Coordinates of C-alpha atoms and ligand atoms in Angstrom, one line a residue:
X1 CA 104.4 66.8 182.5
X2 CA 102.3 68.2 179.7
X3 CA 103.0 66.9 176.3
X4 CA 102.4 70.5 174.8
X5 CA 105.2 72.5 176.0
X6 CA 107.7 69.5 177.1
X7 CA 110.6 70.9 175.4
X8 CA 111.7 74.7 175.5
X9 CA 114.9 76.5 174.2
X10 CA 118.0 76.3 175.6
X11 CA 118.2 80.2 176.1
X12 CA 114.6 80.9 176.9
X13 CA 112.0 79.0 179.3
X14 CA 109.3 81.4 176.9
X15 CA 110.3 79.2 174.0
X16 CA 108.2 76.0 174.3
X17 CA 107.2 73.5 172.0
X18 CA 106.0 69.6 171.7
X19 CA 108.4 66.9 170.7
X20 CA 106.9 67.1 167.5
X21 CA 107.1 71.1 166.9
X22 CA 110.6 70.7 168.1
X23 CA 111.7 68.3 165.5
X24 CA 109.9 69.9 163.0
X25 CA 111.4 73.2 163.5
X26 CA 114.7 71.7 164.1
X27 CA 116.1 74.9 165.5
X28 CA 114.2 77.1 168.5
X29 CA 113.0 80.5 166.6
X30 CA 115.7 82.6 169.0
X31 CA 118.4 80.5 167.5
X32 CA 118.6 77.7 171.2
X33 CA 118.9 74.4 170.8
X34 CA 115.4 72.5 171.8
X35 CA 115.5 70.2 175.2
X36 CA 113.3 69.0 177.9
X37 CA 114.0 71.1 181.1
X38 CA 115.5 67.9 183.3
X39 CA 115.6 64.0 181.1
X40 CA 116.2 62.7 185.0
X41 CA 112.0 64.1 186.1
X42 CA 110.9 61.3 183.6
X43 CA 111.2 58.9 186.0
X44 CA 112.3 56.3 183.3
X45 CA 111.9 52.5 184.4
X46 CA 115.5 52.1 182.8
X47 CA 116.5 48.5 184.8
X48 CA 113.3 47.2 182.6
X49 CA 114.4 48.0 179.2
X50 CA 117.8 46.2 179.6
X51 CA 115.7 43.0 178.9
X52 CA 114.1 43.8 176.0
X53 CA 115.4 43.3 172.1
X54 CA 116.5 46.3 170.1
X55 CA 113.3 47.2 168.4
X56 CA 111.0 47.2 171.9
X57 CA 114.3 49.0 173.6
X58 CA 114.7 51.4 171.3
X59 CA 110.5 52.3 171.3
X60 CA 110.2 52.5 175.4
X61 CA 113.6 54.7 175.4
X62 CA 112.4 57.1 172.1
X63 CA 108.6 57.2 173.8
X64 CA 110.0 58.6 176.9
X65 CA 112.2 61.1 175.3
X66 CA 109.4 62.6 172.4
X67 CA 106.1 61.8 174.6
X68 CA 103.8 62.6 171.9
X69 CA 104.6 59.4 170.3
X70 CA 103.6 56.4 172.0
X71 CA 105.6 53.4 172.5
X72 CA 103.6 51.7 170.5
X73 CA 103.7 53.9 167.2
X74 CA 107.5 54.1 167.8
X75 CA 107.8 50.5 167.9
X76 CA 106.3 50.7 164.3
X77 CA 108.7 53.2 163.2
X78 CA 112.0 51.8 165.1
X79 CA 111.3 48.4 162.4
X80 CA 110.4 50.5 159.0
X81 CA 113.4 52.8 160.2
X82 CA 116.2 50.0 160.7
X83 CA 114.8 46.9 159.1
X84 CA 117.4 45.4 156.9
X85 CA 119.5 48.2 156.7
X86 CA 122.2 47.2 159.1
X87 CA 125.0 44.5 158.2
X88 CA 124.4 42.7 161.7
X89 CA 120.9 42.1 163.4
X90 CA 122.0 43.8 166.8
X91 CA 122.4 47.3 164.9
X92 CA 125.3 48.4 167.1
X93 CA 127.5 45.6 167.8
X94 CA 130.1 45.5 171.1
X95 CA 133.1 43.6 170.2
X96 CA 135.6 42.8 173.3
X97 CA 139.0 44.1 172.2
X98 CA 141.9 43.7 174.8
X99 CA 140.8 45.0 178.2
X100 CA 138.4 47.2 176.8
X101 CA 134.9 47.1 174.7
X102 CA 134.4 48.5 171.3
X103 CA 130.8 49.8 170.4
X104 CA 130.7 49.7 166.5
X105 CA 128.3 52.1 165.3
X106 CA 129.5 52.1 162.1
X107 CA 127.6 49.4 160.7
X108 CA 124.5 51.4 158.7
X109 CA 124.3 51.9 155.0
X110 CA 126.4 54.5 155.0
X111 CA 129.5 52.8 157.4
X112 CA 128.7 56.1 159.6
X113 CA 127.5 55.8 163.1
X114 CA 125.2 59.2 161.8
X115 CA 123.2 56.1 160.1
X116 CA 121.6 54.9 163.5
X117 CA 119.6 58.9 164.0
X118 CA 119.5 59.6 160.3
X119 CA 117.9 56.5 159.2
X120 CA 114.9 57.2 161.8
X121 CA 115.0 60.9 161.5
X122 CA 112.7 61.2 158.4
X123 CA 109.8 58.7 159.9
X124 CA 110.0 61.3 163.1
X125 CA 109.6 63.7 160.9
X126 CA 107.2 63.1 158.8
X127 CA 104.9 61.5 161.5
X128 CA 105.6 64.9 163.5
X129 CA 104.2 67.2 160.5
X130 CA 100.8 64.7 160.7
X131 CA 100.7 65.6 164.4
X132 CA 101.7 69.1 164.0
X133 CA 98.7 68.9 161.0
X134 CA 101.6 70.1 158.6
X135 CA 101.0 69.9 155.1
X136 CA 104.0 72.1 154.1
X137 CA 106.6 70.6 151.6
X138 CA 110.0 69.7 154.4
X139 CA 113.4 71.2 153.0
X140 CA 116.3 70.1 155.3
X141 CA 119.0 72.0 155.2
X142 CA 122.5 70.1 156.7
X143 CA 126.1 71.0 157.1
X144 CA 128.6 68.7 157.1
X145 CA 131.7 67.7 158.2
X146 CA 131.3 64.2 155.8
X147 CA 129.7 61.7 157.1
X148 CA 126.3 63.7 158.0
X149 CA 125.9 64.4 154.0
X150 CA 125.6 60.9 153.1
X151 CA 124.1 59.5 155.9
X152 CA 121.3 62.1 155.9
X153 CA 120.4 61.8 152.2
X154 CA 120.4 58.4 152.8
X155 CA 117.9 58.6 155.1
X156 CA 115.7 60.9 153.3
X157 CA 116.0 59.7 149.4
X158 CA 112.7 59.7 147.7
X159 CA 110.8 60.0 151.1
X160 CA 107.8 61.6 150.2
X161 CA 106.8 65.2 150.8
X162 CA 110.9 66.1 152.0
X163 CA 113.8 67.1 150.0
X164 CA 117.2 67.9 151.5
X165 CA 120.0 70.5 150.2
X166 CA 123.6 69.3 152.1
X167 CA 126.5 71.6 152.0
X168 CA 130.1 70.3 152.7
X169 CA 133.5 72.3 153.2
X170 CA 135.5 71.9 149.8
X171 CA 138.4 70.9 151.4
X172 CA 137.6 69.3 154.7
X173 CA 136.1 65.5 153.6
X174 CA 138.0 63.0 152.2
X175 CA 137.9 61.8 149.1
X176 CA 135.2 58.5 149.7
X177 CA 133.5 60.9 151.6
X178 CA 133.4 63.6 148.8
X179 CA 132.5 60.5 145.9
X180 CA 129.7 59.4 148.4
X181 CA 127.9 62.8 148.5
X182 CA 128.3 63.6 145.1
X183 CA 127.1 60.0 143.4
X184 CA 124.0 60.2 145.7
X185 CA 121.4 59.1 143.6
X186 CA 117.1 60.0 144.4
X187 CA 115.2 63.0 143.3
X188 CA 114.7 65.1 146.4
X189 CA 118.6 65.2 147.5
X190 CA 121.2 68.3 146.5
X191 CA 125.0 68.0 147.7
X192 CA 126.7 71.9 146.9
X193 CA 130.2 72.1 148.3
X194 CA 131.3 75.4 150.4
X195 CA 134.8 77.3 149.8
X196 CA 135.5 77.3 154.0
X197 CA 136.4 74.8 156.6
X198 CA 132.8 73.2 158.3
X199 CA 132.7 76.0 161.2
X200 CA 131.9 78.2 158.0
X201 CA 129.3 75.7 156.3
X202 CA 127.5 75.2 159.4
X203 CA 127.4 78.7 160.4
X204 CA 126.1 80.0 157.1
X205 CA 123.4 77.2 157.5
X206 CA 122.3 78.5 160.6
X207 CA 122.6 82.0 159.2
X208 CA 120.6 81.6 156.3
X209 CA 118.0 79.4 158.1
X210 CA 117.0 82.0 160.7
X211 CA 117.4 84.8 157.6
X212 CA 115.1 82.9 155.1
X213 CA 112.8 82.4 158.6
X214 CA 112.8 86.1 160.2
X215 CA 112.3 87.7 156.3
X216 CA 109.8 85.1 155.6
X217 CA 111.2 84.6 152.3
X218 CA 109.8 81.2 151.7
X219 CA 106.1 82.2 153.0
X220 CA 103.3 81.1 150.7
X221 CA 105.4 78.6 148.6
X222 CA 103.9 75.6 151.7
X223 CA 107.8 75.0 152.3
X224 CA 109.0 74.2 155.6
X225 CA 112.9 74.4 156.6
X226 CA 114.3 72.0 158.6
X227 CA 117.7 70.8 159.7
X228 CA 118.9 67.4 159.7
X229 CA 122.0 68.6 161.9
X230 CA 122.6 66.7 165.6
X231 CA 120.7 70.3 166.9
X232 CA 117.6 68.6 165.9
X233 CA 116.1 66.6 169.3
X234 CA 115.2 63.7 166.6
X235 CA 118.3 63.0 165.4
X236 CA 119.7 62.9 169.1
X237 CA 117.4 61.0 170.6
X238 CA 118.1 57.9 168.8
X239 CA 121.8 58.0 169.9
X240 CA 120.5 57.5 173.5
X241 CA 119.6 54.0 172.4
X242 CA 123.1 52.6 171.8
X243 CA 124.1 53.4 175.4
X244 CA 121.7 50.9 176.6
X245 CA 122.6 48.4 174.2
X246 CA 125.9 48.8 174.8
X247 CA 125.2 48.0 178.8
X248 CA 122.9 45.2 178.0
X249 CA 126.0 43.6 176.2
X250 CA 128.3 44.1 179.4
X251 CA 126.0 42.9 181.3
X252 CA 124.7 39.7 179.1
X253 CA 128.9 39.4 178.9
X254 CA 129.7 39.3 182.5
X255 CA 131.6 42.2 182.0
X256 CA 129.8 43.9 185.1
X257 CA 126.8 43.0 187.1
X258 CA 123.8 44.7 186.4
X259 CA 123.6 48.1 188.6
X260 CA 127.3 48.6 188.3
X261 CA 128.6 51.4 186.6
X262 CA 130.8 52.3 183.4
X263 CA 132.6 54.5 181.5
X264 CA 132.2 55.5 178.0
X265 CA 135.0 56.9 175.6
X266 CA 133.2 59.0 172.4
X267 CA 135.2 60.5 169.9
X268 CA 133.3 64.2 169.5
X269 CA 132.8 66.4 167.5
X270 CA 129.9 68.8 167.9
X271 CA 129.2 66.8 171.1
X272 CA 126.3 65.3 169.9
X273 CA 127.2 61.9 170.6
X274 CA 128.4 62.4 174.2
X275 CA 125.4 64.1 174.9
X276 CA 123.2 61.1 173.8
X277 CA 125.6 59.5 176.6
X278 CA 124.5 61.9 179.2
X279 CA 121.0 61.8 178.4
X280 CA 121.1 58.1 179.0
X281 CA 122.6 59.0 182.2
X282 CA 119.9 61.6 182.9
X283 CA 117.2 58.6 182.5
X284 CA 119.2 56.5 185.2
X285 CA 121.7 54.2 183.1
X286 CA 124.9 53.6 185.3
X287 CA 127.4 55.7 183.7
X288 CA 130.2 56.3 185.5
X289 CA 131.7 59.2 183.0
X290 CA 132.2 59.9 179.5
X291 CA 135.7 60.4 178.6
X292 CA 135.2 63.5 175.9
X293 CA 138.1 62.6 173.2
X294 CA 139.4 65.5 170.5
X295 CA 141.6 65.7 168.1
X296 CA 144.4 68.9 167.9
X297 CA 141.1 70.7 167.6
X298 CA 141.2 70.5 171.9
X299 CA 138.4 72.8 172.2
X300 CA 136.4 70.7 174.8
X301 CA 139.7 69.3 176.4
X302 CA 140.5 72.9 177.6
X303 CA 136.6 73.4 178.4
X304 CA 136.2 70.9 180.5
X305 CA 139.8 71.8 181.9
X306 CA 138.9 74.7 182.8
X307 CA 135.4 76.4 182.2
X308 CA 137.1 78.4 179.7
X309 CA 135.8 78.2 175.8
X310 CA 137.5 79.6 173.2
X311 CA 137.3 79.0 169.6
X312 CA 139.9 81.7 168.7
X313 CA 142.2 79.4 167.9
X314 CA 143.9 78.1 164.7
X315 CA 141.9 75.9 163.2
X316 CA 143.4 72.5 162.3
X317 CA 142.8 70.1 159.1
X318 CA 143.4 66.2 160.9
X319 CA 143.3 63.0 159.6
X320 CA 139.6 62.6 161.9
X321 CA 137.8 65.1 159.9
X322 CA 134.6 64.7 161.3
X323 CA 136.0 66.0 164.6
X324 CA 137.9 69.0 163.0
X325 CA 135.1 71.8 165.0
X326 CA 135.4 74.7 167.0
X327 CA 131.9 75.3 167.6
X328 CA 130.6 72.3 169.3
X329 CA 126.5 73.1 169.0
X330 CA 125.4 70.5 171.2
X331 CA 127.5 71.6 174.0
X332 CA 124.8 74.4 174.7
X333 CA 122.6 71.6 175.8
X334 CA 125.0 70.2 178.4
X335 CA 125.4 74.0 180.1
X336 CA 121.8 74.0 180.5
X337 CA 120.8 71.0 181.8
X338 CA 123.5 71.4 184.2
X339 CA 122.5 74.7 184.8
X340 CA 118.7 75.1 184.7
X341 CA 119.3 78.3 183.6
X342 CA 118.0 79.5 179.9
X343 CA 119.3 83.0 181.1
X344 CA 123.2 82.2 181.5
X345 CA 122.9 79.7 178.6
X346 CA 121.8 82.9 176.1
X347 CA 124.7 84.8 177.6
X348 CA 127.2 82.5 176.8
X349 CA 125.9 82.1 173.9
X350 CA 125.9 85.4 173.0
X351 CA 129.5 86.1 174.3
X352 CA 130.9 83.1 172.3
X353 CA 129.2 84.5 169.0
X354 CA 130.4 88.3 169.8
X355 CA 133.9 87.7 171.2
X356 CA 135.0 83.9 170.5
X357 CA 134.7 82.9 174.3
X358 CA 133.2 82.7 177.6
X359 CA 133.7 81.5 181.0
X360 CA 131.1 78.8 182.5
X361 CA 130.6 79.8 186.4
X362 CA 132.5 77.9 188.7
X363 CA 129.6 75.6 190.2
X364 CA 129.1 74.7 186.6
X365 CA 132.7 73.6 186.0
X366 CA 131.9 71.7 188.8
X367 CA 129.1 69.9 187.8
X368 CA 130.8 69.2 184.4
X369 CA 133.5 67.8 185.8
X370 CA 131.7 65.3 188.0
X371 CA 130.3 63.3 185.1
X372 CA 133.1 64.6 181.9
X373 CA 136.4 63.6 181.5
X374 CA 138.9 65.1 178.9
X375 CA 141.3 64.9 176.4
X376 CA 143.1 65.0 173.1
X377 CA 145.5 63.5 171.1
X378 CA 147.2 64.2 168.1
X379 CA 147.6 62.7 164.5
X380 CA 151.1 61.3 165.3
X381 CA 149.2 60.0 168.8
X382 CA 146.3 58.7 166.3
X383 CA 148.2 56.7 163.9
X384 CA 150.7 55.0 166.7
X385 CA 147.6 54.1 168.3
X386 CA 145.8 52.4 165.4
X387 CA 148.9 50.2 164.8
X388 CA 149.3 48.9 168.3
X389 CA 145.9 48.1 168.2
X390 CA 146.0 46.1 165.1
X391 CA 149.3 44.6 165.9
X392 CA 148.5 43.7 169.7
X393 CA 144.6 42.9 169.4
X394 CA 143.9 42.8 165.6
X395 CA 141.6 44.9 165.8
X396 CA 141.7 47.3 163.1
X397 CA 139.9 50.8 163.6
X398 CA 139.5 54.6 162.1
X399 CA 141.0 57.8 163.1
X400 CA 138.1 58.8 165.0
X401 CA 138.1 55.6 167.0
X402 CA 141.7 55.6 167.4
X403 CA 141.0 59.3 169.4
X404 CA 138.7 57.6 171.5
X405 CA 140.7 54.7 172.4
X406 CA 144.3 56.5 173.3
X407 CA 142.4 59.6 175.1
X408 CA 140.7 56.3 177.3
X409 CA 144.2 54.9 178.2
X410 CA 145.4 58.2 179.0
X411 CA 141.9 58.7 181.1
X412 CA 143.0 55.2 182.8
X413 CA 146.5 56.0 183.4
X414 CA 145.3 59.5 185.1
X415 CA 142.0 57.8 186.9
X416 CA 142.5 55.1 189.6
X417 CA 138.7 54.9 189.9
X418 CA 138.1 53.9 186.4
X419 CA 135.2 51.5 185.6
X420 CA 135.4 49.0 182.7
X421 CA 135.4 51.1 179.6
X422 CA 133.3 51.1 176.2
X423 CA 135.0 52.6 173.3
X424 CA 132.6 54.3 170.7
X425 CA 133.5 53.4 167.5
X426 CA 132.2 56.1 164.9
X427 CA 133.6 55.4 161.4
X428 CA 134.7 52.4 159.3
X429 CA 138.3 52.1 159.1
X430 CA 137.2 52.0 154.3
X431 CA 136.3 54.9 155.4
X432 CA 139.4 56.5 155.8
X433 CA 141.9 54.3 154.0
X434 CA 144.8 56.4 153.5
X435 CA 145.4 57.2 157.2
X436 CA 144.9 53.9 158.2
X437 CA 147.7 52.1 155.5
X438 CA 149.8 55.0 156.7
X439 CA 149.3 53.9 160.9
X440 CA 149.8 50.0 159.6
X441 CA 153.3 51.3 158.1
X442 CA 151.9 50.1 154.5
X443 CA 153.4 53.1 151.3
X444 CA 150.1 53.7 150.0
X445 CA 150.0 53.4 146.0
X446 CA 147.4 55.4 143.8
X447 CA 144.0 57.0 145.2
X448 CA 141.7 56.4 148.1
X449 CA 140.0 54.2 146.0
X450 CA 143.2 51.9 145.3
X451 CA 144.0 52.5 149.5
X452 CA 140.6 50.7 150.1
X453 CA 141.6 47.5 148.0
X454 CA 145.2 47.7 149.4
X455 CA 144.2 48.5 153.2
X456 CA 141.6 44.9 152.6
X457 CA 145.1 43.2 151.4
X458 CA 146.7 43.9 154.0
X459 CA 144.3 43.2 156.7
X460 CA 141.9 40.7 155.1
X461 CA 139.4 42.8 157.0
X462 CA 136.1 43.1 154.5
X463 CA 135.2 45.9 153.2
X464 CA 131.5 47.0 153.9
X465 CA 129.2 46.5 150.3
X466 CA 128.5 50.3 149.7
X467 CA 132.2 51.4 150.1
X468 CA 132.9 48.5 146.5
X469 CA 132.8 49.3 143.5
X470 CA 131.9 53.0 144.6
X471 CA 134.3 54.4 142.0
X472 CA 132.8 53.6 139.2
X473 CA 129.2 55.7 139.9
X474 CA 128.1 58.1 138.0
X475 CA 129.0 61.9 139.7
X476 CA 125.6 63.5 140.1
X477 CA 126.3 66.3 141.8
X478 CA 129.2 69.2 141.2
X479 CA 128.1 72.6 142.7
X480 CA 130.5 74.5 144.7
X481 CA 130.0 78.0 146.1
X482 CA 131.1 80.5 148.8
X483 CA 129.5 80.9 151.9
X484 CA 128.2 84.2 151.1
X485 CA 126.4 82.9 148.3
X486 CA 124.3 80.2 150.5
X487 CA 121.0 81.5 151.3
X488 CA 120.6 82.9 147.5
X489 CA 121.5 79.2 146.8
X490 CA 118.7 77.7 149.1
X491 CA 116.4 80.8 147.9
X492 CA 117.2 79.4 144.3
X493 CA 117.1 75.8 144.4
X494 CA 113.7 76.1 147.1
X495 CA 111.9 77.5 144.0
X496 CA 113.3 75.1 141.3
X497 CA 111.2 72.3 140.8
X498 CA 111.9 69.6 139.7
X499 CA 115.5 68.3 141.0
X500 CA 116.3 65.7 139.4
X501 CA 113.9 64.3 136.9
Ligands
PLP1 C1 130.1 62.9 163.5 C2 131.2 62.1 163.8 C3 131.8 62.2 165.1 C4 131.4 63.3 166.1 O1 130.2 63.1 166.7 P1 129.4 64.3 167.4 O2 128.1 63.8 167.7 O3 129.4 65.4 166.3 O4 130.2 64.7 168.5 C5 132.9 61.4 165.4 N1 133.3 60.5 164.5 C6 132.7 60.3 163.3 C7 133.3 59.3 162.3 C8 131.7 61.1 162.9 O5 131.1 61.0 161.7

């Protein structure tokens, strides 16, 4: 395979670019998503990184997906990346639970699985721009849906030669979420808040990124854009790692042997995550499926039902926000590595962006529906099941898990030929305190804030250290605008120097 054209867009096989153009541009210029034409024509040794610690497993498995970089240089940058940053040594933790395995990605800086991509993203990217011979200042641009924000500035504070601009839907965070973004301290990072639900923030992103790109707005001023979204290939391919922890701990567990195969639950969103799952599929991890779990924003349940996508549909505020999308952008990844086809992908595309919908062929349903299983369940559904969890395994978990973990026992109850099951676990239960006193029965009293130190009463469960004694920062940030006013914003703020001095 040559290193130089590796990765292409998702809608055209003209579009090419190395791993390190790709995650430097973040988007492909005709507005695809960038991926390697098959992950399975590696020819990834995957039976020999199982026996490897996280650091070395994480290198061989980021090599092979960004082969500019050699395992040696990612090894360097897996250690600067994650060193220290995580509460336990084994970043990702699985944690038997009943029948079933929970994998806690939740245990970054930010109590966000998002930390495990976000806190490597900015070495990729800066040691992409050397190789790419890039002297350009990097301005990432993000929407998101709460947990991104934080997670992402995190990642980039103070790293030289970037800065980052994150843009939230007013009303669609929670209220630790919102105090997270807006205390973020460092000099490089801007939080603005968007009057619209995410759909809208992340679409006027995208809008205003390929505007400010096409018009050349930003040309002599040696700024880059770039997105810290999951549509960037650097801030996927880090998610691929946890798979194969995750199967190293069965395995080292006795759970299953190694060779056998198992299922994964993922609470998704904009179907980043999963895909992660199906890439480590692609590069020969035993997989059985991956059980696609939504919210009453059942956009991928009825997909993967039936081939049918349709986002006109109300939209619906639920107590996992980070799942409340429409438009799942990673999805267009799935329909062409299933496909092959760059041509039916831009069609698609194309038909969801003019009329709402589209139709996948039948032999691609088919092909979905071989690996995906899916469903959905409701706040009512979420809140029963994160009591009977506590009560019958006290275990206590967040919305987003508690998705995940009653969409796999309705996935077991349908599914005779179900494999032992991993339950991704995305958020920190802090994180969303009022839901969770509400599932445990518990009359909440006061603000999230007070729900944190009431939930930890309750449950004697610890809070994690940056969720304390987060009411009492300083607010930083307070912009809020409308989404037609976001690319003037980025114009503005790309030209305004300093930040924060
Ligand atoms: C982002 C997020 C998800 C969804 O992940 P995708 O990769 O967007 O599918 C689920 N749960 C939480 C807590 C998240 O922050």
């Amino acid at each position: 395979m040559n290193k130089q054209n590796c990765y292409q867009s998702t809608r055209s096989a003209q579009i090419t670019a190395s791993a390190p153009e790709a995650i430097l541009q973040g988007i492909a210029p005709d507005g695809g998503l960038y991926t390697m034409r098959s992950y399975a024509d590696i020819g990834f040794d995957w039976q020999a990184v199982l026996n490897l610690d996280f650091n070395a497993m994480a290198a061989r498995i980021l090599a092979a997906l960004l082969p500019d970089f050699s395992v040696e240089e990612m090894l360097a940058l897996t250690e600067r990346a994650y060193h220290g940053k995580f509460e336990t040594p084994d970043l990702t933790p699985s944690v038997p639970v009943g029948e079933e395995t929970v994998l806690e990605l939740f245990r970054g800086p930010t109590s966000a699985f998002k930390d495990v991509a976000l806190s490597m993203l900015p070495y990729l990217m800066r040691v992409s721009a050397e190789k790419c011979g890039c002297r350009d200042e990097i301005l990432i641009l993000t929407a998101t849906s709460g947990d991104t924000g934080k997670a992402a500035m995190e990642g980039f504070c103070d790293v030289p030669g970037t800065r980052i601009i994150v843009f939230y839907p007013e009303e669609g965070v929670s209220l630790v979420q919102k105090t997270q973004m807006a205390t973020q301290p460092g000099k490089n990072v801007k939080v603005c808040a968007v009057r619209g639900n995410f759909d809208d923030a992340q679409t006027g992103v995208k809008q205003a990124f390929q505007a400010i790109q096409q018009k050349h707005l930003l040309e002599g001023r040696s700024i880059r854009l770039s997105s810290a979204n999951s549509i960037n290939i650097g801030r996927l391919a880090p998610q691929v790692v946890y798979y194969f922890t995750a199967y190293q701990a069965m395995v080292r567990s006795g759970k299953i042997t190694m060779g056998e195969t198992l299922d994964f639950a993922v609470p998704t969103g904009n179907f980043g995550d999963i895909l992660a799952g199906f890439i480590a599929r692609e590069l020969g991890l035993p997989v059985h499926r991956l059980i696609c779990a939504s919210n009453a924003n059942n956009v991928l349940t009825d997909f993967l039902r039936t081939g049918c996508y349709d986002r006109r549909r109300p939209f619906h505020l639920t107590a996992s926000p980070s799942m409340d999308i429409l438009v799942s952008s990673n999805l267009e990844r799935l329909l062409y590595l299933l496909s092959g086809d760059a041509q039916l992908v831009s069609r698609l595309m194309a038909q969801l962006s003019d009329q709402g919908c589209y139709q996948a062929p039948p032999e691609l349903l088919t092909k979905m529906q071989r690996v995906f299983w899916a469903g959905y369940c409701d706040d009512e559904a979420t809140k029963q099941t994160i009591g009977q969890v506590w009560r019958e395994h006290h275990y206590l978990c967040d919305t987003h898990t508690a998705v995940a973990w009653n969409v796999a026992q309705q996935y077991k109850a349908a599914v005779p030929d179900h494999r032992p099951l991993v339950v991704l676990s995305t958020a920190s239960p802090y994180k969303f305190p009022e839901a969770v006193l509400e599932a445990l029965k518990a009359e909440q009293q006061g603000d999230g804030f007070a729900a944190i130190r009431q939930l930890q009463g309750v449950t004697g469960v610890p809070v994690p250290r940056n969720l304390c004694g987060l009411d009492t920062l300083p607010v930083r940030h307070r912009d809020v605008i409308d989404t037609e006013q976001m690319q003037n914003y980025i114009m503005e703020k790309a030209v305004e120097q300093p930040w924060n001095p």
